[in-house]
């Protein structure tokens, strides 16, 4: 997730949670406590009626669910209700202002003796006791459907809720019917103490051809130019949605939840509101629920300036508050305006426009330590009430808000941590699954292999131990065959989160992208006998792990002839080696070459090479010294007593196979080639000389695999061509011994021959004999195309890695190298393609490959 996205989400969550925390003003869903008709908290003297049928049906008997007494089971009016029912009422004085959300009614049952009930009724209410307001629902209807029988209590939500001290129940009946009622009121004490607000009536917006009304549709005071002496939508406990076109309440018109004003109608740039309270209070804050849909020209108020009055005049020094514009979230929210503990019975606030429109949905005041529903309402809430919680207290103090904010921040942080952890777990599972596959395939096979080398581990380990912390990167010739794959692998979705290469092998195992380093491989496989003694050119312990027949050749007996090429360590020279044949013991003697001086290739370590390069050079010497095979280039002697370090190998007259085949192709194309050359080339293809060359490579690789030896860089460029198309595998700079029966996991950063590498070598950093088989398939392809082009030449490096990803996913989208023109069908389908099987276990062994190639030559 982008940081920006996280911030935005965090902001939204914060706003929502903040809103939830401040939802403790008056929450109609929670504010549903029985106010004491049933429970008795409302005293008899506070229950009155317009009339009573008899003393036994007096007002005080009009308590819901209250049958035991000396009465006849309900309040019944004295005279038959008039048609409009206006005259009869049962009145309850709650002694203070209450927020009433629910009413309940019941008829007179009297243990089966009574059967009178009110089918319909109306509600009137008053805050002061003198002015009475008819309650209306949001659609303006006054009549409430009441009871159907004499015993069942029927509860009705008041939508909108009302704020009052006095409430009247007024049965609506016809002449013939006698009604009796028992009632209950539900709600909570109105701690705001607000008795009325005075505001300019809301405006109408035309939004995309739709009428949007922002009037205060449930205002219960007087309506003239301003709305006065009443309460309405700003105190109805319902808060608007972010999108003001939609309403919390089903079926209402666009803009219903908000009271709003257009800036253009207010030359002074603000809307003035006056709030009257029941008595002088000490105000801590005011919360204003505002819309902030700035994309439609609606914003939070820019500034609130509030004046206070306890007596006849407004005090001079107002409280000024600027909330700061929010350009990030369009969420509607409560804005808390601190009122600085000012004392007043009236407050006048000027809300300055932040944009063209200002929309408010709710207002609440905190004064002193207001706690909802704990004061006089000691009644037991009925179990019929939804959301009942007897221990519930709504605390409006700032501490609650602070706790809400902290909870919000913690929730966001936890959410982010969970997301991060989830992603990591997912990636590890993916990696484990793929690695397990390979492990199953390869570990068993490799573990069974016999040890072929008998060199001393301790001396080896000392060298590798010293190199394991190396950051040395092999210096490859500037050749497009080698790439640094880690960078490219991260573009694959499965490996996108991979971390930077790490130093520790364990860490490398748990990371997605493989890490490739050159200097620390054997340290993973060798025993812990390692010492930290670094290897130097004069450190003769080097030879503890080399073939004992390999000797130091006198440097002065080498005569430079020509430069053959340049490799990763330095230059390769053709030299005459005087008395070489005598120097070599029988084992190393080059058959059929009795020339003296003998022509040899001398690979020299460049003088400016660092310690790690030197260690690698010595490592290659050690590896090559133990290899004896007609198809492996032979190391004859070394010059390591002094710098520059040299290794002397047999000379291969025709250079490397890649160049050799390229030249052949060029000569083919040339017009002036001789007849002999033409014949030669034709025969080469026809006589399947190319296959013969491949068979020799397979033979050399068969030998290496018998030693559990992984070459890791098999390609035509690393094979040398001698006389009579003799092919020998060279360049063991990247190769490692696998005699421990494990695979290599390489780490660090290095350039690698990605076009020759198996998918598991690239993606998982695993080099095995099976991955050498993969590389052999590519080498065979090179040979049969006469090295005309690089493998996958039409693909960029990124695409090669993507293709590797396809091999990994195995959904049939991977691209294979095409069949070369000279390649027999059988060789392509039975051999080449089998080298690139996804499952390493299903790839042929070099033994199989060699057999197949030899058979195809027969
Ligand atoms: P690298 O290490 O980059 O694979 P090398 O150092 O082995 O390369 O060799 C560089 C070049 O020198 C080879 O490409 C090849 O042309 C030439 N070369 C190396 N060894 C021999 C050899 N024994 N006989 C003939 N040419 C050689």
mmCIF file of N, CA and C in Angstrom, residues 755-836:
data_model
loop_
_atom_site.group_PDB
_atom_site.id
_atom_site.type_symbol
_atom_site.label_atom_id
_atom_site.label_comp_id
_atom_site.label_asym_id
_atom_site.label_seq_id
_atom_site.Cartn_x
_atom_site.Cartn_y
_atom_site.Cartn_z
ATOM 1 N N UNK A 755 20.381 -16.111 -19.153
ATOM 2 C CA UNK A 755 19.768 -16.787 -20.299
ATOM 3 C C UNK A 755 20.111 -18.274 -20.345
ATOM 4 N N UNK A 756 21.087 -18.665 -19.536
ATOM 5 C CA UNK A 756 21.474 -20.080 -19.476
ATOM 6 C C UNK A 756 20.974 -20.729 -18.190
ATOM 7 N N UNK A 757 20.399 -19.911 -17.326
ATOM 8 C CA UNK A 757 20.091 -20.412 -15.987
ATOM 9 C C UNK A 757 18.677 -20.973 -15.895
ATOM 10 N N UNK A 758 18.546 -22.014 -15.085
ATOM 11 C CA UNK A 758 17.227 -22.604 -14.841
ATOM 12 C C UNK A 758 16.385 -21.612 -14.033
ATOM 13 N N UNK A 759 15.076 -21.833 -14.059
ATOM 14 C CA UNK A 759 14.203 -20.912 -13.316
ATOM 15 C C UNK A 759 14.495 -20.928 -11.831
ATOM 16 N N UNK A 760 14.850 -22.146 -11.322
ATOM 17 C CA UNK A 760 15.070 -22.211 -9.869
ATOM 18 C C UNK A 760 16.398 -21.561 -9.484
ATOM 19 N N UNK A 761 17.357 -21.550 -10.437
ATOM 20 C CA UNK A 761 18.617 -20.865 -10.131
ATOM 21 C C UNK A 761 18.367 -19.358 -10.045
ATOM 22 N N UNK A 762 17.553 -18.870 -10.974
ATOM 23 C CA UNK A 762 17.294 -17.433 -10.994
ATOM 24 C C UNK A 762 16.417 -17.015 -9.820
ATOM 25 N N UNK A 763 15.322 -17.729 -9.641
ATOM 26 C CA UNK A 763 14.348 -17.263 -8.648
ATOM 27 C C UNK A 763 14.676 -17.704 -7.229
ATOM 28 N N UNK A 764 15.251 -18.889 -7.102
ATOM 29 C CA UNK A 764 15.487 -19.395 -5.756
ATOM 30 C C UNK A 764 16.964 -19.464 -5.402
ATOM 31 N N UNK A 765 17.831 -19.154 -6.375
ATOM 32 C CA UNK A 765 19.267 -19.183 -6.101
ATOM 33 C C UNK A 765 19.801 -20.600 -5.951
ATOM 34 N N UNK A 766 19.115 -21.562 -6.560
ATOM 35 C CA UNK A 766 19.532 -22.954 -6.405
ATOM 36 C C UNK A 766 20.293 -23.429 -7.632
ATOM 37 N N UNK A 767 21.507 -23.885 -7.388
ATOM 38 C CA UNK A 767 22.311 -24.429 -8.477
ATOM 39 C C UNK A 767 22.565 -25.892 -8.178
ATOM 40 N N UNK A 768 22.140 -26.732 -9.086
ATOM 41 C CA UNK A 768 22.284 -28.171 -8.882
ATOM 42 C C UNK A 768 22.748 -28.766 -10.205
ATOM 43 N N UNK A 769 22.947 -30.066 -10.193
ATOM 44 C CA UNK A 769 23.287 -30.689 -11.466
ATOM 45 C C UNK A 769 22.126 -30.576 -12.437
ATOM 46 N N UNK A 770 20.924 -30.555 -11.886
ATOM 47 C CA UNK A 770 19.747 -30.390 -12.759
ATOM 48 C C UNK A 770 19.748 -29.006 -13.396
ATOM 49 N N UNK A 771 20.274 -28.024 -12.705
ATOM 50 C CA UNK A 771 20.340 -26.701 -13.338
ATOM 51 C C UNK A 771 21.478 -26.651 -14.359
ATOM 52 N N UNK A 772 22.525 -27.467 -14.137
ATOM 53 C CA UNK A 772 23.562 -27.611 -15.169
ATOM 54 C C UNK A 772 22.973 -28.265 -16.418
ATOM 55 N N UNK A 773 22.036 -29.189 -16.195
ATOM 56 C CA UNK A 773 21.374 -29.848 -17.333
ATOM 57 C C UNK A 773 20.591 -28.807 -18.140
ATOM 58 N N UNK A 774 19.908 -27.929 -17.421
ATOM 59 C CA UNK A 774 19.179 -26.841 -18.090
ATOM 60 C C UNK A 774 20.154 -26.037 -18.962
ATOM 61 N N UNK A 775 21.293 -25.669 -18.358
ATOM 62 C CA UNK A 775 22.289 -24.869 -19.093
ATOM 63 C C UNK A 775 22.841 -25.660 -20.279
ATOM 64 N N UNK A 776 22.944 -26.975 -20.099
ATOM 65 C CA UNK A 776 23.415 -27.792 -21.219
ATOM 66 C C UNK A 776 22.436 -27.699 -22.388
ATOM 67 N N UNK A 777 21.148 -27.728 -22.073
ATOM 68 C CA UNK A 777 20.127 -27.599 -23.117
ATOM 69 C C UNK A 777 20.330 -26.309 -23.903
ATOM 70 N N UNK A 778 20.636 -25.239 -23.200
ATOM 71 C CA UNK A 778 20.842 -23.955 -23.872
ATOM 72 C C UNK A 778 22.148 -24.003 -24.693
ATOM 73 N N UNK A 779 23.165 -24.668 -24.118
ATOM 74 C CA UNK A 779 24.448 -24.787 -24.829
ATOM 75 C C UNK A 779 24.264 -25.600 -26.115
ATOM 76 N N UNK A 780 23.465 -26.657 -26.004
ATOM 77 C CA UNK A 780 23.179 -27.487 -27.182
ATOM 78 C C UNK A 780 22.471 -26.636 -28.237
ATOM 79 N N UNK A 781 21.566 -25.821 -27.760
ATOM 80 C CA UNK A 781 20.831 -24.926 -28.679
ATOM 81 C C UNK A 781 21.800 -23.956 -29.359
ATOM 82 N N UNK A 782 22.754 -23.427 -28.571
ATOM 83 C CA UNK A 782 23.760 -22.519 -29.142
ATOM 84 C C UNK A 782 24.557 -23.221 -30.248
ATOM 85 N N UNK A 783 24.974 -24.444 -29.922
ATOM 86 C CA UNK A 783 25.799 -25.192 -30.878
ATOM 87 C C UNK A 783 25.030 -25.403 -32.181
ATOM 88 N N UNK A 784 23.775 -25.822 -32.029
ATOM 89 C CA UNK A 784 22.994 -26.157 -33.221
ATOM 90 C C UNK A 784 22.522 -24.918 -33.982
ATOM 91 N N UNK A 785 22.671 -23.762 -33.382
ATOM 92 C CA UNK A 785 22.382 -22.534 -34.139
ATOM 93 C C UNK A 785 23.688 -21.871 -34.602
ATOM 94 N N UNK A 786 24.790 -22.562 -34.398
ATOM 95 C CA UNK A 786 26.123 -22.031 -34.709
ATOM 96 C C UNK A 786 26.341 -20.673 -34.032
ATOM 97 N N UNK A 787 25.813 -20.563 -32.840
ATOM 98 C CA UNK A 787 25.962 -19.339 -32.030
ATOM 99 C C UNK A 787 25.562 -18.092 -32.810
ATOM 100 N N UNK A 788 24.549 -18.266 -33.615
ATOM 101 C CA UNK A 788 24.086 -17.175 -34.472
ATOM 102 C C UNK A 788 23.539 -16.019 -33.636
ATOM 103 N N UNK A 789 22.886 -16.370 -32.566
ATOM 104 C CA UNK A 789 22.300 -15.331 -31.727
ATOM 105 C C UNK A 789 22.327 -15.776 -30.278
ATOM 106 N N UNK A 790 22.149 -14.785 -29.446
ATOM 107 C CA UNK A 790 22.082 -15.073 -28.022
ATOM 108 C C UNK A 790 20.751 -15.786 -27.743
ATOM 109 N N UNK A 791 20.723 -16.687 -26.782
ATOM 110 C CA UNK A 791 19.426 -17.289 -26.450
ATOM 111 C C UNK A 791 18.404 -16.217 -26.074
ATOM 112 N N UNK A 792 17.194 -16.418 -26.498
ATOM 113 C CA UNK A 792 16.090 -15.458 -26.264
ATOM 114 C C UNK A 792 16.489 -14.048 -26.709
ATOM 115 N N UNK A 793 17.156 -13.967 -27.847
ATOM 116 C CA UNK A 793 17.666 -12.653 -28.271
ATOM 117 C C UNK A 793 16.534 -11.643 -28.470
ATOM 118 N N UNK A 794 15.338 -12.153 -28.725
ATOM 119 C CA UNK A 794 14.226 -11.218 -28.939
ATOM 120 C C UNK A 794 13.662 -10.702 -27.611
ATOM 121 N N UNK A 795 14.119 -11.297 -26.510
ATOM 122 C CA UNK A 795 13.619 -10.860 -25.195
ATOM 123 C C UNK A 795 14.649 -9.980 -24.503
ATOM 124 N N UNK A 796 14.143 -8.949 -23.835
ATOM 125 C CA UNK A 796 15.030 -8.123 -23.005
ATOM 126 C C UNK A 796 15.347 -8.905 -21.731
ATOM 127 N N UNK A 797 16.294 -8.401 -20.957
ATOM 128 C CA UNK A 797 16.619 -9.090 -19.697
ATOM 129 C C UNK A 797 15.388 -9.173 -18.805
ATOM 130 N N UNK A 798 14.638 -8.081 -18.765
ATOM 131 C CA UNK A 798 13.417 -8.071 -17.946
ATOM 132 C C UNK A 798 12.453 -9.160 -18.412
ATOM 133 N N UNK A 799 12.362 -9.292 -19.737
ATOM 134 C CA UNK A 799 11.426 -10.298 -20.269
ATOM 135 C C UNK A 799 11.910 -11.718 -19.984
ATOM 136 N N UNK A 800 13.248 -11.880 -19.991
ATOM 137 C CA UNK A 800 13.781 -13.205 -19.660
ATOM 138 C C UNK A 800 13.373 -13.570 -18.238
ATOM 139 N N UNK A 801 13.497 -12.599 -17.348
ATOM 140 C CA UNK A 801 13.119 -12.855 -15.952
ATOM 141 C C UNK A 801 11.609 -13.107 -15.859
ATOM 142 N N UNK A 802 10.860 -12.336 -16.622
ATOM 143 C CA UNK A 802 9.400 -12.560 -16.635
ATOM 144 C C UNK A 802 9.086 -13.978 -17.107
ATOM 145 N N UNK A 803 9.831 -14.402 -18.139
ATOM 146 C CA UNK A 803 9.625 -15.752 -18.660
ATOM 147 C C UNK A 803 9.980 -16.790 -17.604
ATOM 148 N N UNK A 804 11.003 -16.493 -16.831
ATOM 149 C CA UNK A 804 11.377 -17.377 -15.729
ATOM 150 C C UNK A 804 10.214 -17.482 -14.751
ATOM 151 N N UNK A 805 9.566 -16.321 -14.517
ATOM 152 C CA UNK A 805 8.388 -16.309 -13.647
ATOM 153 C C UNK A 805 7.299 -17.220 -14.193
ATOM 154 N N UNK A 806 7.188 -17.252 -15.518
ATOM 155 C CA UNK A 806 6.171 -18.129 -16.135
ATOM 156 C C UNK A 806 6.517 -19.596 -15.930
ATOM 157 N N UNK A 807 7.822 -19.918 -15.999
ATOM 158 C CA UNK A 807 8.223 -21.306 -15.706
ATOM 159 C C UNK A 807 7.826 -21.648 -14.281
ATOM 160 N N UNK A 808 8.036 -20.692 -13.391
ATOM 161 C CA UNK A 808 7.711 -20.895 -11.983
ATOM 162 C C UNK A 808 6.201 -21.118 -11.803
ATOM 163 N N UNK A 809 5.419 -20.265 -12.486
ATOM 164 C CA UNK A 809 3.952 -20.358 -12.329
ATOM 165 C C UNK A 809 3.378 -21.577 -13.050
ATOM 166 N N UNK A 810 4.060 -21.940 -14.153
ATOM 167 C CA UNK A 810 3.694 -23.156 -14.879
ATOM 168 C C UNK A 810 2.240 -23.130 -15.367
ATOM 169 N N UNK A 811 1.874 -22.039 -15.973
ATOM 170 C CA UNK A 811 0.504 -21.944 -16.486
ATOM 171 C C UNK A 811 0.497 -22.054 -18.006
ATOM 172 N N UNK A 812 1.565 -22.610 -18.528
ATOM 173 C CA UNK A 812 1.654 -22.808 -19.970
ATOM 174 C C UNK A 812 1.987 -21.546 -20.744
ATOM 175 N N UNK A 813 2.414 -20.494 -20.045
ATOM 176 C CA UNK A 813 2.715 -19.246 -20.742
ATOM 177 C C UNK A 813 4.216 -19.078 -20.977
ATOM 178 N N UNK A 814 5.027 -20.016 -20.487
ATOM 179 C CA UNK A 814 6.468 -19.870 -20.652
ATOM 180 C C UNK A 814 6.890 -20.061 -22.111
ATOM 181 N N UNK A 815 7.937 -19.347 -22.471
ATOM 182 C CA UNK A 815 8.433 -19.411 -23.851
ATOM 183 C C UNK A 815 9.691 -20.270 -23.865
ATOM 184 N N UNK A 816 9.760 -21.208 -24.803
ATOM 185 C CA UNK A 816 10.943 -22.061 -24.933
ATOM 186 C C UNK A 816 11.779 -21.578 -26.105
ATOM 187 N N UNK A 817 13.054 -21.889 -26.070
ATOM 188 C CA UNK A 817 13.904 -21.600 -27.239
ATOM 189 C C UNK A 817 13.394 -22.446 -28.403
ATOM 190 N N UNK A 818 13.371 -21.873 -29.598
ATOM 191 C CA UNK A 818 12.813 -22.636 -30.732
ATOM 192 C C UNK A 818 13.781 -23.708 -31.248
ATOM 193 N N UNK A 819 13.257 -24.586 -32.033
ATOM 194 C CA UNK A 819 14.121 -25.644 -32.593
ATOM 195 C C UNK A 819 15.088 -25.039 -33.611
ATOM 196 N N UNK A 820 16.389 -25.225 -33.430
ATOM 197 C CA UNK A 820 17.340 -24.679 -34.415
ATOM 198 C C UNK A 820 17.210 -25.414 -35.752
ATOM 199 N N UNK A 821 17.520 -24.731 -36.853
ATOM 200 C CA UNK A 821 17.331 -25.343 -38.173
ATOM 201 C C UNK A 821 18.074 -26.668 -38.356
ATOM 202 N N UNK A 822 19.271 -26.766 -37.818
ATOM 203 C CA UNK A 822 20.057 -27.995 -38.033
ATOM 204 C C UNK A 822 19.731 -29.087 -37.026
ATOM 205 N N UNK A 823 18.817 -28.810 -36.190
ATOM 206 C CA UNK A 823 18.574 -29.733 -35.070
ATOM 207 C C UNK A 823 17.596 -30.832 -35.476
ATOM 208 N N UNK A 824 18.005 -32.085 -35.347
ATOM 209 C CA UNK A 824 17.057 -33.169 -35.616
ATOM 210 C C UNK A 824 15.851 -33.068 -34.665
ATOM 211 N N UNK A 825 14.664 -33.393 -35.188
ATOM 212 C CA UNK A 825 13.444 -33.278 -34.383
ATOM 213 C C UNK A 825 13.567 -33.989 -33.046
ATOM 214 N N UNK A 826 14.114 -35.177 -33.155
ATOM 215 C CA UNK A 826 14.193 -36.005 -31.949
ATOM 216 C C UNK A 826 15.078 -35.351 -30.887
ATOM 217 N N UNK A 827 16.152 -34.740 -31.361
ATOM 218 C CA UNK A 827 17.070 -34.102 -30.407
ATOM 219 C C UNK A 827 16.350 -32.937 -29.712
ATOM 220 N N UNK A 828 15.541 -32.214 -30.499
ATOM 221 C CA UNK A 828 14.830 -31.077 -29.888
ATOM 222 C C UNK A 828 13.760 -31.548 -28.899
ATOM 223 N N UNK A 829 12.907 -32.443 -29.412
ATOM 224 C CA UNK A 829 11.759 -32.796 -28.561
ATOM 225 C C UNK A 829 12.138 -33.738 -27.426
ATOM 226 N N UNK A 830 13.039 -34.704 -27.735
ATOM 227 C CA UNK A 830 13.348 -35.690 -26.687
ATOM 228 C C UNK A 830 14.437 -35.233 -25.740
ATOM 229 N N UNK A 831 15.290 -34.368 -26.266
ATOM 230 C CA UNK A 831 16.440 -34.025 -25.432
ATOM 231 C C UNK A 831 16.409 -32.571 -24.943
ATOM 232 N N UNK A 832 16.430 -31.679 -25.932
ATOM 233 C CA UNK A 832 16.569 -30.275 -25.560
ATOM 234 C C UNK A 832 15.428 -29.831 -24.633
ATOM 235 N N UNK A 833 14.209 -30.118 -25.059
ATOM 236 C CA UNK A 833 13.058 -29.678 -24.245
ATOM 237 C C UNK A 833 13.039 -30.344 -22.873
ATOM 238 N N UNK A 834 13.550 -31.588 -22.841
ATOM 239 C CA UNK A 834 13.531 -32.277 -21.547
ATOM 240 C C UNK A 834 14.496 -31.629 -20.549
ATOM 241 N N UNK A 835 15.498 -30.944 -21.094
ATOM 242 C CA UNK A 835 16.440 -30.243 -20.193
ATOM 243 C C UNK A 835 15.770 -29.062 -19.507
ATOM 244 N N UNK A 836 14.663 -28.583 -20.086
ATOM 245 C CA UNK A 836 14.012 -27.380 -19.552
ATOM 246 C C UNK A 836 12.701 -27.715 -18.841
#
